[in-house]
Coordinates of N, CA, C and O in Angstrom, one line a residue:
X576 N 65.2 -2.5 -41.5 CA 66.4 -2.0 -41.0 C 66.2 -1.5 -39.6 O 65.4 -0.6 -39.3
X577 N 67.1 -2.0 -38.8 CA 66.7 -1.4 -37.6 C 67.3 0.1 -37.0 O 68.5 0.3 -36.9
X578 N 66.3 0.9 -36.5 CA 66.6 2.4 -36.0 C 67.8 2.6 -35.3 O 68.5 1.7 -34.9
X579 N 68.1 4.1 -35.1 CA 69.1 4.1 -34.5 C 69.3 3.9 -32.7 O 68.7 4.6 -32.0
X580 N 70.3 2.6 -32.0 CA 69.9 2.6 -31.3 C 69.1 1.5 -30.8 O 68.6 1.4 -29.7
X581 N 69.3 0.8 -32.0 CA 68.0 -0.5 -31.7 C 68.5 -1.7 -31.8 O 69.3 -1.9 -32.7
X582 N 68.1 -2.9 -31.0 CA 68.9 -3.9 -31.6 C 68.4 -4.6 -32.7 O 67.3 -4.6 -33.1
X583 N 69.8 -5.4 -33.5 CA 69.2 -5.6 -34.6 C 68.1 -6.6 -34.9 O 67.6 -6.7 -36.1
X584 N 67.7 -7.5 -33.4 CA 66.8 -8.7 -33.9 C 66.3 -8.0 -32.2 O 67.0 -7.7 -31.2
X585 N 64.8 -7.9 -32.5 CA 63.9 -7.5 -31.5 C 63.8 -9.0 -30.9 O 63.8 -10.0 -31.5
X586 N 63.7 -8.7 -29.0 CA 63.7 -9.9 -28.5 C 62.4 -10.2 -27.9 O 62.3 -11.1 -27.1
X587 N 61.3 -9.3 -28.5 CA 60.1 -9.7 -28.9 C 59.3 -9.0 -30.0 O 59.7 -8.0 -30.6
X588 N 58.0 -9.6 -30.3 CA 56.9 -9.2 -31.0 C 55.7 -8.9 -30.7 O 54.8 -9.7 -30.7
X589 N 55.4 -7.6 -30.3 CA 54.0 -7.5 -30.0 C 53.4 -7.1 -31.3 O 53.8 -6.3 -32.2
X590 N 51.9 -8.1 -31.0 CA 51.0 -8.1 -32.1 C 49.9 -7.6 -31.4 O 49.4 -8.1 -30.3
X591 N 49.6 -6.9 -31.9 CA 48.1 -6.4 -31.5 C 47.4 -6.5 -32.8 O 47.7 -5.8 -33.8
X592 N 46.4 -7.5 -32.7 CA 45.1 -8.1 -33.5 C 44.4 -6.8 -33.9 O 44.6 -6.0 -33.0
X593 N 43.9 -6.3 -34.8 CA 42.6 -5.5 -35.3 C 42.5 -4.2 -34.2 O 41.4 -3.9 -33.8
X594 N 43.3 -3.6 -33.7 CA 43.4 -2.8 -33.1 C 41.9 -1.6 -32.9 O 41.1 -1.7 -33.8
X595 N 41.5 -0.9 -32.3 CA 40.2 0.1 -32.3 C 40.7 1.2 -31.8 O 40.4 2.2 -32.5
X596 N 41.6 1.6 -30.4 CA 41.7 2.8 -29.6 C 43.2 3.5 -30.6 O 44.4 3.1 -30.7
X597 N 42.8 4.4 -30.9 CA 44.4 5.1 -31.7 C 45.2 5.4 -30.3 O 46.2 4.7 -30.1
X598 N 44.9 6.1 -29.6 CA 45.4 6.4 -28.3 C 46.5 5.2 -27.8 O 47.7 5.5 -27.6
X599 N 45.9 3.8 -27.6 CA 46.7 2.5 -27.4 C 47.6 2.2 -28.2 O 48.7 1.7 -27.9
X600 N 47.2 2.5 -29.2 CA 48.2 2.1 -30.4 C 49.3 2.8 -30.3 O 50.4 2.3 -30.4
X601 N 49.3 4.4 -30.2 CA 50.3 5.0 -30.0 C 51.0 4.7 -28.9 O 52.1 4.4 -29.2
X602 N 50.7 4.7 -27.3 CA 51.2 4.3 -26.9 C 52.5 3.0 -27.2 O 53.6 2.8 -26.9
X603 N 51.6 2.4 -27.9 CA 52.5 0.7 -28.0 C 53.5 1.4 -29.0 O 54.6 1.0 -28.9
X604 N 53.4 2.2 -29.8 CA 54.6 2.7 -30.3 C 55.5 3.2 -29.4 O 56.7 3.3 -29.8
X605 N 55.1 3.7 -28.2 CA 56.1 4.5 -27.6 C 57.0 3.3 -27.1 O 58.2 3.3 -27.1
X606 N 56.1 1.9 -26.6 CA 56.6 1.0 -26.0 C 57.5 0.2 -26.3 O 58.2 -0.5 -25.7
X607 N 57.2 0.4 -27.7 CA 58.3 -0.2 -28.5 C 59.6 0.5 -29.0 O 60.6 -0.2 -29.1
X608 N 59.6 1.4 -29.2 CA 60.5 2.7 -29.5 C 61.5 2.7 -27.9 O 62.7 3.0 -27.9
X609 N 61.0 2.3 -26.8 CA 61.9 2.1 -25.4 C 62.1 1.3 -25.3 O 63.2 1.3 -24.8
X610 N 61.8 0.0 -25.7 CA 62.3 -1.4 -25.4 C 62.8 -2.3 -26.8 O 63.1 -3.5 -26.8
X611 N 62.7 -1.8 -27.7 CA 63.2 -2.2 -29.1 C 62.6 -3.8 -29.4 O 63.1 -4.8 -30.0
X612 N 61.2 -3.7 -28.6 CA 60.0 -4.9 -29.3 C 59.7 -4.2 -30.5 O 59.6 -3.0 -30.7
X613 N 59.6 -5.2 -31.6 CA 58.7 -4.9 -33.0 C 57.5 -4.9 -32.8 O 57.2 -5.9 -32.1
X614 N 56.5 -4.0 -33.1 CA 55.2 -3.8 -33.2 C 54.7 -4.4 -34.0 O 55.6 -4.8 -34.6
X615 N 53.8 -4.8 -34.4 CA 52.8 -5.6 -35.6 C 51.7 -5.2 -35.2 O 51.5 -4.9 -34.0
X616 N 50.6 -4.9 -36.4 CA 49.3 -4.3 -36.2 C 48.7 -5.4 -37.1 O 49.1 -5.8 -38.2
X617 N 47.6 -5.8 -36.3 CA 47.2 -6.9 -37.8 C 45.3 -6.2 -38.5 O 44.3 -6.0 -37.9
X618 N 45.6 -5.8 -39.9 CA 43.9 -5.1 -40.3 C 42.7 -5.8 -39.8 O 42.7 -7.0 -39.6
X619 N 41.6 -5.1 -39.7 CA 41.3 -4.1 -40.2 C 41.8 -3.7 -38.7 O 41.8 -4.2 -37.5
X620 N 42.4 -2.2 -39.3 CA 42.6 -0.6 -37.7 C 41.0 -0.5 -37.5 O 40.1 -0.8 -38.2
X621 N 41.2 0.2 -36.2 CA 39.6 0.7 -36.5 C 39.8 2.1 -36.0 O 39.1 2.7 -35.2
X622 N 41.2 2.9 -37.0 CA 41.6 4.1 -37.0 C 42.3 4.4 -38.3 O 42.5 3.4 -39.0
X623 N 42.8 5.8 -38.6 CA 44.2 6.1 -39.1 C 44.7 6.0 -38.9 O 44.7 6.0 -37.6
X624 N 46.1 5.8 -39.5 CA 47.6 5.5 -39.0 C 48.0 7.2 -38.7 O 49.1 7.6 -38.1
X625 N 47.0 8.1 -39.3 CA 47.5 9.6 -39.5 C 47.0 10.4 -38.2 O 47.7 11.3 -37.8
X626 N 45.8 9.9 -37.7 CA 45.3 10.2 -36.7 C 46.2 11.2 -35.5 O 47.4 11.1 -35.3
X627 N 45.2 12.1 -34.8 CA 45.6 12.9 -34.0 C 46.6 12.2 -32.9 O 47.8 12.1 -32.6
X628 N 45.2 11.5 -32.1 CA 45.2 10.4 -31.0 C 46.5 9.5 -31.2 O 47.2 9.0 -30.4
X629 N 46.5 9.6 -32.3 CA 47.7 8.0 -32.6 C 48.8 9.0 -32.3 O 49.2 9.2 -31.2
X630 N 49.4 9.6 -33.2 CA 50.7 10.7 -33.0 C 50.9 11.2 -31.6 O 52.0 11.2 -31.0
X631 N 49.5 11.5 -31.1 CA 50.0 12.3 -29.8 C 50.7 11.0 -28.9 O 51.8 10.9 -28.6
X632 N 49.4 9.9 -28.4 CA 50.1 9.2 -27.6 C 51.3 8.7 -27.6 O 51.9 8.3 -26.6
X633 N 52.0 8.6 -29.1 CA 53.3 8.1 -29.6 C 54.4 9.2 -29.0 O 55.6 9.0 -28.7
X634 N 53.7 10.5 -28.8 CA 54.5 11.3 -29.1 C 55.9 11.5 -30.3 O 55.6 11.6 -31.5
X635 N 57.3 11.6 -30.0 CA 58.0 11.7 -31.1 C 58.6 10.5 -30.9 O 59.8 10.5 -30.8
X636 N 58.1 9.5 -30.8 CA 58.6 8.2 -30.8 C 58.4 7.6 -31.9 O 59.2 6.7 -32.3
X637 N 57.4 8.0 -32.7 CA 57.3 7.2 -34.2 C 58.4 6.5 -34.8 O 58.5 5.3 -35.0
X638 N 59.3 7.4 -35.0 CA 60.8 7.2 -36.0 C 61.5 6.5 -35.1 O 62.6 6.2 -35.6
X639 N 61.4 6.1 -33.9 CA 62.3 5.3 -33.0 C 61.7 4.4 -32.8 O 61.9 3.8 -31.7
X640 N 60.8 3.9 -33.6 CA 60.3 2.5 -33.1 C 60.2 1.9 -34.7 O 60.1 2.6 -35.7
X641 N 60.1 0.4 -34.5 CA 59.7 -0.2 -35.8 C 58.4 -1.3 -35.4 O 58.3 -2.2 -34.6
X642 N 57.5 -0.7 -36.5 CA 56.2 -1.1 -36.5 C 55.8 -1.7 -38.2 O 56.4 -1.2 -39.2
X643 N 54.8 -2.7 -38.3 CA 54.7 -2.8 -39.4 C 52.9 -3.1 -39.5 O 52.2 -3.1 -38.4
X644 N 52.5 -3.2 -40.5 CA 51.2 -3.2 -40.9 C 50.8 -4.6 -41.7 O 51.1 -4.7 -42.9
X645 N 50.2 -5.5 -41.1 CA 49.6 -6.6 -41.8 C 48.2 -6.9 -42.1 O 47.3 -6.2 -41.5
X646 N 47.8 -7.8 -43.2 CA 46.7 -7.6 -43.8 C 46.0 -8.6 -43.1 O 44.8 -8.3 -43.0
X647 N 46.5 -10.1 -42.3 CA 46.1 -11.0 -41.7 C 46.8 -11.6 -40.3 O 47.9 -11.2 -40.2
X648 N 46.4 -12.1 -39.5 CA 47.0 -12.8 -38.4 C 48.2 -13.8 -39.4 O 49.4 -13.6 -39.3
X649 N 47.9 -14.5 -40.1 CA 48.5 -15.2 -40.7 C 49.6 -14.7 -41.8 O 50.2 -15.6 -42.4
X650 N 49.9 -13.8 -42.1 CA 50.5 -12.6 -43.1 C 51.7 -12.3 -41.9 O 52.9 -12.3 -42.2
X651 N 51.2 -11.9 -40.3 CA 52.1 -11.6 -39.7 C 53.3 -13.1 -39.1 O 54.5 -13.4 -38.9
X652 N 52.2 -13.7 -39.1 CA 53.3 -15.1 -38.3 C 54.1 -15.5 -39.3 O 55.2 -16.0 -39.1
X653 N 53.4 -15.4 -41.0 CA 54.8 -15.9 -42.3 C 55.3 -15.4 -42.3 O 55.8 -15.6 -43.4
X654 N 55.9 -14.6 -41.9 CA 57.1 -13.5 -41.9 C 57.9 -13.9 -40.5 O 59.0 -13.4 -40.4
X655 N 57.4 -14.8 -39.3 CA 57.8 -15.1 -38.1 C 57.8 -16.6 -38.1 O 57.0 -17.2 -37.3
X656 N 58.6 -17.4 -39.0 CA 58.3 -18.8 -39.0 C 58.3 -19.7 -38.0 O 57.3 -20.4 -37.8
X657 N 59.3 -19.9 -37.2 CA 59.6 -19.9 -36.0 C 59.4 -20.0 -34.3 O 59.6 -20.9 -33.4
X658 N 58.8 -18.5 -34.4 CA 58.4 -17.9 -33.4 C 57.3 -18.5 -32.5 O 56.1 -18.4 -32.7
X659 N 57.7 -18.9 -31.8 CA 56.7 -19.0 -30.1 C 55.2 -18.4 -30.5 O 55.2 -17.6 -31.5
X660 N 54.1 -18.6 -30.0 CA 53.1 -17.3 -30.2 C 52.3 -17.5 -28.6 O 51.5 -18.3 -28.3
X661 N 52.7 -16.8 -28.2 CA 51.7 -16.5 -26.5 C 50.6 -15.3 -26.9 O 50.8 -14.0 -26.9
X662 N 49.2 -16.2 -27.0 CA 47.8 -15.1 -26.8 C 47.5 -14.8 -25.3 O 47.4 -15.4 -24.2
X663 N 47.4 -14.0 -25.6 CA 47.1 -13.0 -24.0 C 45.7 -12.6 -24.2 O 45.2 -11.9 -25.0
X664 N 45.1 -13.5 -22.8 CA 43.4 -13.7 -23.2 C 43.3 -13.8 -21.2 O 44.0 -14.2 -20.3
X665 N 42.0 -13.2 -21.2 CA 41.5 -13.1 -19.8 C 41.1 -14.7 -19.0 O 41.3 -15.0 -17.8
X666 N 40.3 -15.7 -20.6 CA 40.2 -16.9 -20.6 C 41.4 -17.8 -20.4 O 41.2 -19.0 -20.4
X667 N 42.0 -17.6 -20.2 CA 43.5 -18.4 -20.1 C 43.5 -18.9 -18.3 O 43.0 -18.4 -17.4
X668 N 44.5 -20.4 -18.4 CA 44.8 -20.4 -16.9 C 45.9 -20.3 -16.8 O 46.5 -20.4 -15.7
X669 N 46.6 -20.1 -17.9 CA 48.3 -19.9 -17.9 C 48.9 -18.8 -17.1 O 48.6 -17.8 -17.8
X670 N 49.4 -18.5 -16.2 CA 49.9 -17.3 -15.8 C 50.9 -16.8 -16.6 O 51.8 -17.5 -16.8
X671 N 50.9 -15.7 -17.2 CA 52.0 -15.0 -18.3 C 53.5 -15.5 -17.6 O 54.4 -15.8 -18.3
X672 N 53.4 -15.4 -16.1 CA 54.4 -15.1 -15.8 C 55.3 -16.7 -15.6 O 56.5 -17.0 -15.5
X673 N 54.6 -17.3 -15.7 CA 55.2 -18.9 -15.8 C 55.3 -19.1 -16.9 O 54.9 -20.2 -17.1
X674 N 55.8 -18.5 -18.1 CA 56.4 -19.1 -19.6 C 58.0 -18.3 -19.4 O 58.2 -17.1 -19.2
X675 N 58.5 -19.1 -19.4 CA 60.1 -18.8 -19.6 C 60.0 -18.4 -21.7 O 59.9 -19.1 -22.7
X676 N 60.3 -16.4 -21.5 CA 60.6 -16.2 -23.0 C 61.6 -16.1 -23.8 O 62.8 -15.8 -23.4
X677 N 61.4 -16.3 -24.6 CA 62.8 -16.8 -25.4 C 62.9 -15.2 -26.5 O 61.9 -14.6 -26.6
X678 N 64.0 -14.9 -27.1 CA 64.0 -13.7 -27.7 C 63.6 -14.3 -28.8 O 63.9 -15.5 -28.7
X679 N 62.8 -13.8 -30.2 CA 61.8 -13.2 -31.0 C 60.5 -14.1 -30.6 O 59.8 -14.8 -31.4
X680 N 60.2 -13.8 -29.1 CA 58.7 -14.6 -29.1 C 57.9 -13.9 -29.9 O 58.5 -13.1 -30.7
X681 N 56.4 -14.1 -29.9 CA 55.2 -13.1 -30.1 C 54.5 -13.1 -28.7 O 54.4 -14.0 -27.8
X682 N 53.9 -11.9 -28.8 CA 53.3 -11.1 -27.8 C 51.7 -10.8 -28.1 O 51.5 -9.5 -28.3
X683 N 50.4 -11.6 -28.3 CA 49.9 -11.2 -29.1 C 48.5 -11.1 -28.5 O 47.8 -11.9 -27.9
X684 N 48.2 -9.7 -28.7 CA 46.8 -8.9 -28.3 C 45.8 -8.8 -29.0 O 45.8 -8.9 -30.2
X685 N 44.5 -8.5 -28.0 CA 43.3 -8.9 -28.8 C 42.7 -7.3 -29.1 O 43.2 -6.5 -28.4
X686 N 41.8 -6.9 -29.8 CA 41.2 -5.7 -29.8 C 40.4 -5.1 -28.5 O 40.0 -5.9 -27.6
X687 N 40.2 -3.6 -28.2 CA 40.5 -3.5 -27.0 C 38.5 -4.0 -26.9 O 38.4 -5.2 -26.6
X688 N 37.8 -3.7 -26.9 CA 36.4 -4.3 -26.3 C 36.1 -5.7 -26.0 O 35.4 -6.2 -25.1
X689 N 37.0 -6.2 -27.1 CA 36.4 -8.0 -27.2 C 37.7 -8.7 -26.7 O 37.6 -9.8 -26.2
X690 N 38.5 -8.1 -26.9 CA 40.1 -9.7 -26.6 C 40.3 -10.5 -27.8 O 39.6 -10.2 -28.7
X691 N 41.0 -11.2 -27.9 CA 40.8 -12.2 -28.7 C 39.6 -13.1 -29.2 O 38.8 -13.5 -28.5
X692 N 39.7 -13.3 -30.5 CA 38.4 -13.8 -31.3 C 38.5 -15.6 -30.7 O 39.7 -15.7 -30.3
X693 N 38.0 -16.7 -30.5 CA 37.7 -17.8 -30.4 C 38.8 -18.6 -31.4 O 39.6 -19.5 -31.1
X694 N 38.6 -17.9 -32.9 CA 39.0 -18.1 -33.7 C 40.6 -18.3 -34.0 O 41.2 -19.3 -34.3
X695 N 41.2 -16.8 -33.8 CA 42.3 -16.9 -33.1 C 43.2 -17.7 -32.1 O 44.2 -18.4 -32.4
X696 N 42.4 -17.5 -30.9 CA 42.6 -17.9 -29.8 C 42.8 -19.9 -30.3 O 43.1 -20.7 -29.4
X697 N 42.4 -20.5 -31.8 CA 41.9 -21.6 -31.6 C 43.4 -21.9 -33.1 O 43.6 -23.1 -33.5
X698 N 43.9 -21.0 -33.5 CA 45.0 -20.8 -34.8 C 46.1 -21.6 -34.4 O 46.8 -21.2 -33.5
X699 N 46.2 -22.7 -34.9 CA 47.7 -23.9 -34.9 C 49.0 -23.3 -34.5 O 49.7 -24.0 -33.8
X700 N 49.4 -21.9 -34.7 CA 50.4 -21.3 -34.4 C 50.5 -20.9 -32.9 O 51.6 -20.7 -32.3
X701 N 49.3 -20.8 -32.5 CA 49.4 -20.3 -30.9 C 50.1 -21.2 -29.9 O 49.3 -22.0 -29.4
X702 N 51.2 -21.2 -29.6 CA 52.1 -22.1 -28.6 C 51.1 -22.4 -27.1 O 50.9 -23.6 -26.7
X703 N 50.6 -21.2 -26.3 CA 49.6 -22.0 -25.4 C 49.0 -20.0 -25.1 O 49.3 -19.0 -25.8
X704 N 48.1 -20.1 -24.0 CA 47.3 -19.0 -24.0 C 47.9 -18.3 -22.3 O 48.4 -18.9 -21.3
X705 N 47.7 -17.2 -22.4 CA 48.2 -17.0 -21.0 C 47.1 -15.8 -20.6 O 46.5 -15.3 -21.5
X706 N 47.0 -15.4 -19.0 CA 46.6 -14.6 -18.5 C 47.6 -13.7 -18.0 O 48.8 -14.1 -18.0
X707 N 47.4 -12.2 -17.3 CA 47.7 -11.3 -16.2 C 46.7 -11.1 -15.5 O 45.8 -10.2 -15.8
X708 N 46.8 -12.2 -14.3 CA 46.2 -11.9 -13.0 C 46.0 -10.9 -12.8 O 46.8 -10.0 -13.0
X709 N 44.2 -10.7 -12.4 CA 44.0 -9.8 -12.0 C 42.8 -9.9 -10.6 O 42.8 -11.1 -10.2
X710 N 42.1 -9.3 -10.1 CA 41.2 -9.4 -9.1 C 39.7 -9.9 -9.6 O 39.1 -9.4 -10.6
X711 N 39.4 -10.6 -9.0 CA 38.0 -11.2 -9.5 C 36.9 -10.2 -9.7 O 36.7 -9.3 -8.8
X712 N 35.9 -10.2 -11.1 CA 35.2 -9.5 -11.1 C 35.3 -8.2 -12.1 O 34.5 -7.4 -12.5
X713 N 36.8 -8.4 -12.3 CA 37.7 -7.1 -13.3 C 37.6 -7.4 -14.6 O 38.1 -8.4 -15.1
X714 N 36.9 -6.3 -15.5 CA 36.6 -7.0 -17.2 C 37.8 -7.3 -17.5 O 38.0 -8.4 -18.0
X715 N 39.4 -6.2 -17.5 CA 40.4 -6.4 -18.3 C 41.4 -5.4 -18.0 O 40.9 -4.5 -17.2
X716 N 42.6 -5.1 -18.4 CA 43.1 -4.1 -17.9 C 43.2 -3.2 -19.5 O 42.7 -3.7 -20.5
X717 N 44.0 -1.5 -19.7 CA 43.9 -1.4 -20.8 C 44.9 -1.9 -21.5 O 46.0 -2.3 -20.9
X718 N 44.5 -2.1 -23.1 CA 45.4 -3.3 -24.1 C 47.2 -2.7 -23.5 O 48.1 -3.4 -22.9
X719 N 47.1 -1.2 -23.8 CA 48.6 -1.0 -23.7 C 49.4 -1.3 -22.1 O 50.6 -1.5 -21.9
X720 N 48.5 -1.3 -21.3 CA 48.9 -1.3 -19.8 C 49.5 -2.9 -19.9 O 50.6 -3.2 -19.3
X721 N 48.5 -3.7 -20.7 CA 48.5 -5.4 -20.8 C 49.8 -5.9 -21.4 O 50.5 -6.8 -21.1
X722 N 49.9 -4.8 -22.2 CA 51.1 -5.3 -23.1 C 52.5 -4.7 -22.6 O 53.6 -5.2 -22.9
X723 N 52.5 -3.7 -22.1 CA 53.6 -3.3 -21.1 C 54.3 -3.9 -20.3 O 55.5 -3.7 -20.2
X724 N 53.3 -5.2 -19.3 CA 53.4 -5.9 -18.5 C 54.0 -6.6 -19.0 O 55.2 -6.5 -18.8
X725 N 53.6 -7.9 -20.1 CA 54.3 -8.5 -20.8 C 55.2 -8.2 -21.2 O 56.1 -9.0 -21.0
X726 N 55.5 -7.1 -21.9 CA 56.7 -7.1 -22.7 C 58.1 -6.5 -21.6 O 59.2 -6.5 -22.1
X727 N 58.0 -6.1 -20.3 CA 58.9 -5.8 -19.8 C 59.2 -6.9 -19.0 O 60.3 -7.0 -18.4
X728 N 58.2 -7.8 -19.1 CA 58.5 -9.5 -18.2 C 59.6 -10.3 -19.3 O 60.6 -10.8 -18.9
X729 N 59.3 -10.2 -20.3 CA 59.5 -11.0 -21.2 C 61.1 -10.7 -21.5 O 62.0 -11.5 -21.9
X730 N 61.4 -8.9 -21.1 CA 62.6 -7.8 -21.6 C 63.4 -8.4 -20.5 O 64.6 -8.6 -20.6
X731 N 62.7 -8.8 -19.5 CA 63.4 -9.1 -17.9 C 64.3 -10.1 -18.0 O 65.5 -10.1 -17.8
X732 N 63.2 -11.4 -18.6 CA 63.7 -13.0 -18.9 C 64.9 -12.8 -20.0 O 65.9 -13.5 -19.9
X733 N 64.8 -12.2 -20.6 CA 66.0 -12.2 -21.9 C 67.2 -11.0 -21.5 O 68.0 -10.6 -22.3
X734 N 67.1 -10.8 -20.6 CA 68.8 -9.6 -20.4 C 68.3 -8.3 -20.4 O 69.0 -7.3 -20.2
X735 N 67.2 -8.2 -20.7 CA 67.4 -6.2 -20.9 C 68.1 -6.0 -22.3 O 68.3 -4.8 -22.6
X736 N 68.4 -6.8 -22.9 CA 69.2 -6.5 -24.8 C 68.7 -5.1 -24.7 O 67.8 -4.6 -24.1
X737 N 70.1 -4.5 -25.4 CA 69.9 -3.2 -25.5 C 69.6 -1.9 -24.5 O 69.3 -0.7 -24.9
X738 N 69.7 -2.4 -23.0 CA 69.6 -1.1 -22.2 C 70.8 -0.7 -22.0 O 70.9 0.3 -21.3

């Protein structure tokens, strides 16, 4: 059911893969709680959902955002039959910013050390792979910074729903 304030069909999905930094994760709650993207977390965390880190960077955004917890990459996309799936990978030559998005894409992140697994990056459902340019020589930017970018590109292409 969607929060107060929210629209009823999120006009994206950010997934973040196996997550590690509680800190980011909170974040992306906040991110989503402002822009009324659905969160998706796919296991193993490599935190508590109770954690300090996680709460704080959320701050009191928890209750204004909707997030959900999946046991697989695959667990989250059967619940998304439909859906577009853009991986966001350093390896990519797709520029993020050249996909025209459509509302309930996916938005989908890799864990913050590694990025996306090969494996993943290689799943039938992935529509094509994209990057955010960055300067040569740069390992990556942070996951929530990455996904900010996207999801306010994506908020741009689709109307702003809900501001």
């Amino acid at each position: 059911m969607p929060q107060p304030d929210q629209p009823s069909s999120p006009f994206a999905h950010v997934v973040y893969f196996e997550p590690c930094i509680p800190g980011n994760t909170g974040s992306a709650i906040r991110l989503a709680a402002v822009t009324g993207a659905r969160l998706h977390l796919v296991e193993p965390l490599g935190f508590d959902l109770s954690e300090a880190k996680l709460k704080r960077a959320g701050l009191d955004y928890h209750d204004l955002a909707v997030m959900d917890v999946h046991p697989s990459l695959d667990a989250v996309l059967d619940t998304l039959p439909g859906a577009r799936v853009f991986a966001f990978t350093t390896q990519a030559t797709t520029p993020f910013t050249s996909v025209e998005y459509a509302p309930g894409d996916v938005l989908l992140f890799g864990p913050e050390p590694t990025g996306l697994p090969d494996d993943v990056l290689a799943h039938p459902r992935i529509t094509d792979q994209v990057r955010i340019p960055m300067l040569a020589g740069r390992r990556s930017l942070n996951l929530t910074n990455a996904a900010s970018i996207a999801v306010y590109e994506a908020w741009r292409q689709t109307g702003f729903v809900g501001a």
